[in-house]
GROMACS .gro file of C-alpha atoms in nm:
model
  164
    1MET     CA    1   0.095  -0.891  -4.525
    2ALA     CA    2   0.422  -1.083  -4.514
    3LEU     CA    3   0.421  -1.276  -4.210
    4SER     CA    4   0.634  -1.320  -4.010
    5LYS     CA    5   0.764  -1.703  -3.893
    6LEU     CA    6   0.677  -1.732  -3.574
    7GLN     CA    7   0.314  -1.586  -3.639
    8LEU     CA    8   0.343  -1.848  -3.933
    9PHE     CA    9   0.487  -2.148  -3.732
   10ILE     CA   10   0.195  -2.073  -3.458
   11ILE     CA   11  -0.045  -2.026  -3.712
   12VAL     CA   12   0.054  -2.399  -3.812
   13SER     CA   13   0.115  -2.493  -3.491
   14LEU     CA   14  -0.246  -2.412  -3.310
   15THR     CA   15  -0.432  -2.539  -3.627
   16MET     CA   16  -0.290  -2.890  -3.617
   17ALA     CA   17  -0.380  -2.927  -3.322
   18PHE     CA   18  -0.741  -2.829  -3.323
   19ALA     CA   19  -0.662  -3.113  -3.640
   20MET     CA   20  -0.495  -3.341  -3.351
   21GLY     CA   21  -0.750  -3.289  -3.177
   22GLN     CA   22  -1.090  -3.368  -3.354
   23LEU     CA   23  -0.878  -3.701  -3.449
   24SER     CA   24  -0.766  -3.748  -3.042
   25LEU     CA   25  -1.099  -3.641  -2.876
   26ALA     CA   26  -0.881  -3.718  -2.534
   27GLN     CA   27  -0.649  -3.368  -2.657
   28ASN     CA   28  -0.312  -3.594  -2.481
   29SER     CA   29  -0.064  -3.619  -2.817
   30PRO     CA   30   0.281  -3.510  -2.816
   31ILE     CA   31   0.155  -3.229  -3.062
   32ASP     CA   32  -0.113  -3.172  -2.792
   33PHE     CA   33   0.149  -3.112  -2.567
   34LEU     CA   34   0.380  -2.882  -2.784
   35ALA     CA   35   0.194  -2.646  -2.907
   36ALA     CA   36   0.031  -2.544  -2.571
   37HIS     CA   37   0.413  -2.520  -2.470
   38ASN     CA   38   0.515  -2.337  -2.787
   39VAL     CA   39   0.234  -2.118  -2.785
   40ALA     CA   40   0.332  -1.983  -2.404
   41ARG     CA   41   0.645  -1.958  -2.661
   42ALA     CA   42   0.537  -1.778  -2.845
   43SER     CA   43   0.411  -1.527  -2.705
   44VAL     CA   44   0.719  -1.382  -2.546
   45GLY     CA   45   0.965  -1.437  -2.886
   46LEU     CA   46   1.112  -1.801  -2.791
   47LYS     CA   47   1.175  -2.078  -2.989
   48PRO     CA   48   0.936  -2.420  -3.012
   49MET     CA   49   0.989  -2.666  -2.844
   50ILE     CA   50   1.077  -3.039  -3.040
   51TRP     CA   51   1.000  -3.423  -2.885
   52ASN     CA   52   1.214  -3.581  -2.763
   53ARG     CA   53   1.115  -3.952  -2.710
   54THR     CA   54   1.432  -3.987  -2.465
   55VAL     CA   55   1.294  -3.710  -2.245
   56ALA     CA   56   0.879  -3.888  -2.309
   57ALA     CA   57   0.980  -4.204  -2.209
   58TYR     CA   58   1.121  -4.074  -1.909
   59ALA     CA   59   0.819  -3.928  -1.812
   60GLN     CA   60   0.590  -4.181  -1.890
   61LYS     CA   61   0.750  -4.467  -1.700
   62TYR     CA   62   0.719  -4.159  -1.378
   63ALA     CA   63   0.419  -4.142  -1.455
   64SER     CA   64   0.361  -4.479  -1.424
   65VAL     CA   65   0.511  -4.485  -1.114
   66ARG     CA   66   0.334  -4.224  -0.953
   67SER     CA   67  -0.003  -4.426  -1.120
   68ALA     CA   68   0.026  -4.588  -0.750
   69ASP     CA   69  -0.080  -4.245  -0.553
   70CYS     CA   70  -0.137  -3.980  -0.735
   71ASN     CA   71   0.146  -3.831  -0.490
   72LEU     CA   72   0.260  -3.475  -0.624
   73GLU     CA   73   0.729  -3.559  -0.597
   74HIS     CA   74   0.907  -3.492  -0.888
   75SER     CA   75   1.131  -3.751  -0.994
   76GLU     CA   76   1.482  -3.515  -0.889
   77GLY     CA   77   1.599  -3.695  -1.266
   78PRO     CA   78   1.788  -3.521  -1.475
   79TYR     CA   79   1.570  -3.347  -1.630
   80GLY     CA   80   1.346  -2.997  -1.545
   81GLU     CA   81   1.005  -3.137  -1.463
   82ASN     CA   82   0.662  -2.983  -1.380
   83ILE     CA   83   0.350  -3.218  -1.256
   84ALA     CA   84  -0.008  -3.168  -1.206
   85GLU     CA   85  -0.312  -3.361  -1.058
   86GLY     CA   86  -0.625  -3.322  -1.124
   87TYR     CA   87  -0.921  -3.522  -1.125
   88GLY     CA   88  -1.199  -3.591  -1.381
   89ASP     CA   89  -1.045  -3.595  -1.685
   90LEU     CA   90  -0.647  -3.373  -1.662
   91SER     CA   91  -0.585  -3.313  -2.036
   92ALA     CA   92  -0.249  -3.201  -2.183
   93THR     CA   93  -0.374  -2.858  -2.219
   94ASP     CA   94  -0.516  -2.829  -1.899
   95ALA     CA   95  -0.170  -2.910  -1.702
   96VAL     CA   96   0.015  -2.730  -1.920
   97LYS     CA   97  -0.257  -2.403  -1.905
   98MET     CA   98  -0.234  -2.407  -1.454
   99TRP     CA   99   0.150  -2.413  -1.517
  100VAL     CA  100   0.170  -2.060  -1.835
  101ASP     CA  101  -0.084  -1.881  -1.577
  102GLU     CA  102   0.145  -1.881  -1.331
  103LYS     CA  103   0.250  -1.624  -1.575
  104GLN     CA  104   0.024  -1.362  -1.400
  105TYR     CA  105   0.242  -1.380  -1.122
  106TYR     CA  106   0.572  -1.340  -1.256
  107ASP     CA  107   0.776  -0.955  -1.297
  108HIS     CA  108   0.981  -0.984  -1.603
  109ASP     CA  109   1.205  -0.737  -1.555
  110THR     CA  110   1.284  -0.792  -1.191
  111ASN     CA  111   1.287  -1.194  -1.235
  112THR     CA  112   1.128  -1.230  -0.943
  113CYS     CA  113   0.791  -1.363  -0.884
  114SER     CA  114   0.449  -1.220  -0.643
  115VAL     CA  115   0.360  -1.584  -0.462
  116PRO     CA  116   0.521  -1.710  -0.255
  117ASP     CA  117   0.732  -2.097  -0.269
  118GLY     CA  118   0.787  -2.021  -0.675
  119GLY     CA  119   0.504  -1.919  -0.786
  120CYS     CA  120   0.651  -1.844  -1.070
  121LEU     CA  121   0.809  -2.188  -1.116
  122HIS     CA  122   0.615  -2.392  -1.351
  123TYR     CA  123   0.537  -2.087  -1.638
  124THR     CA  124   0.975  -2.031  -1.613
  125GLN     CA  125   1.044  -2.372  -1.611
  126VAL     CA  126   0.759  -2.348  -1.976
  127VAL     CA  127   0.995  -1.977  -2.089
  128TRP     CA  128   1.275  -2.156  -2.040
  129ARG     CA  129   1.510  -1.974  -2.309
  130LYS     CA  130   1.761  -2.273  -2.284
  131SER     CA  131   1.530  -2.570  -2.341
  132THR     CA  132   1.446  -2.704  -2.621
  133ASP     CA  133   1.368  -3.077  -2.604
  134ILE     CA  134   1.042  -3.210  -2.389
  135GLY     CA  135   0.896  -3.501  -2.301
  136CYS     CA  136   0.539  -3.591  -2.091
  137ALA     CA  137   0.347  -3.857  -2.009
  138ARG     CA  138  -0.004  -3.858  -1.789
  139ALA     CA  139  -0.134  -4.172  -1.604
  140HIS     CA  140  -0.458  -4.260  -1.466
  141CYS     CA  141  -0.332  -4.285  -1.059
  142LYS     CA  142  -0.558  -4.586  -0.898
  143ASN     CA  143  -0.810  -4.295  -0.653
  144GLY     CA  144  -0.936  -4.254  -0.971
  145TRP     CA  145  -0.757  -3.890  -1.079
  146TRP     CA  146  -0.405  -3.788  -1.290
  147PHE     CA  147  -0.073  -3.746  -1.328
  148VAL     CA  148   0.028  -3.536  -1.590
  149THR     CA  149   0.430  -3.489  -1.582
  150CYS     CA  150   0.632  -3.269  -1.856
  151ASN     CA  151   0.969  -3.304  -1.858
  152TYR     CA  152   1.282  -3.025  -1.998
  153TYR     CA  153   1.622  -3.109  -2.169
  154PRO     CA  154   1.847  -2.932  -2.103
  155PRO     CA  155   1.649  -2.796  -1.732
  156GLY     CA  156   1.526  -2.485  -1.661
  157ASN     CA  157   1.495  -2.272  -1.325
  158TYR     CA  158   1.811  -2.156  -1.250
  159ILE     CA  159   1.857  -1.899  -0.979
  160GLY     CA  160   1.976  -1.530  -1.158
  161GLU     CA  161   1.893  -1.663  -1.413
  162VAL     CA  162   1.534  -1.445  -1.691
  163PRO     CA  163   1.424  -1.784  -1.823
  164TYR     CA  164   1.333  -1.514  -2.129
   0.00000   0.00000   0.00000
């Protein structure tokens, strides 16, 4: 049985993620962020994202700002954005998992969310078809928590448009 390009990509991505996880026990490298996003995107038939150093630099600068207080405030910048905070060791994969777990509330047929107040917008940004580039960062906050941000280019979550 021949593998499709998408199946092959998923296998390669997961293999790389597991291999990098062994090298980087913290699981917070660009490949960790990318793999977690790209598995979610592949599950709905989307092309993988690529790491963008400019977007990642923006994310790192904003994470550094938020490290002072760890407030869940968006940067209001030029990119799409997902943010998370947590105590302990909130890893890249933990943060992306929180966002992707919102999938259960999203109804693609009606393009609606069963949780009010944008309870699916993190998920829909992860799987926004037109978003092709990503950059993420995490910072240890003064209060002992972690702040994680991923930025997306071009941004998504436009009212009236479906993500995929």
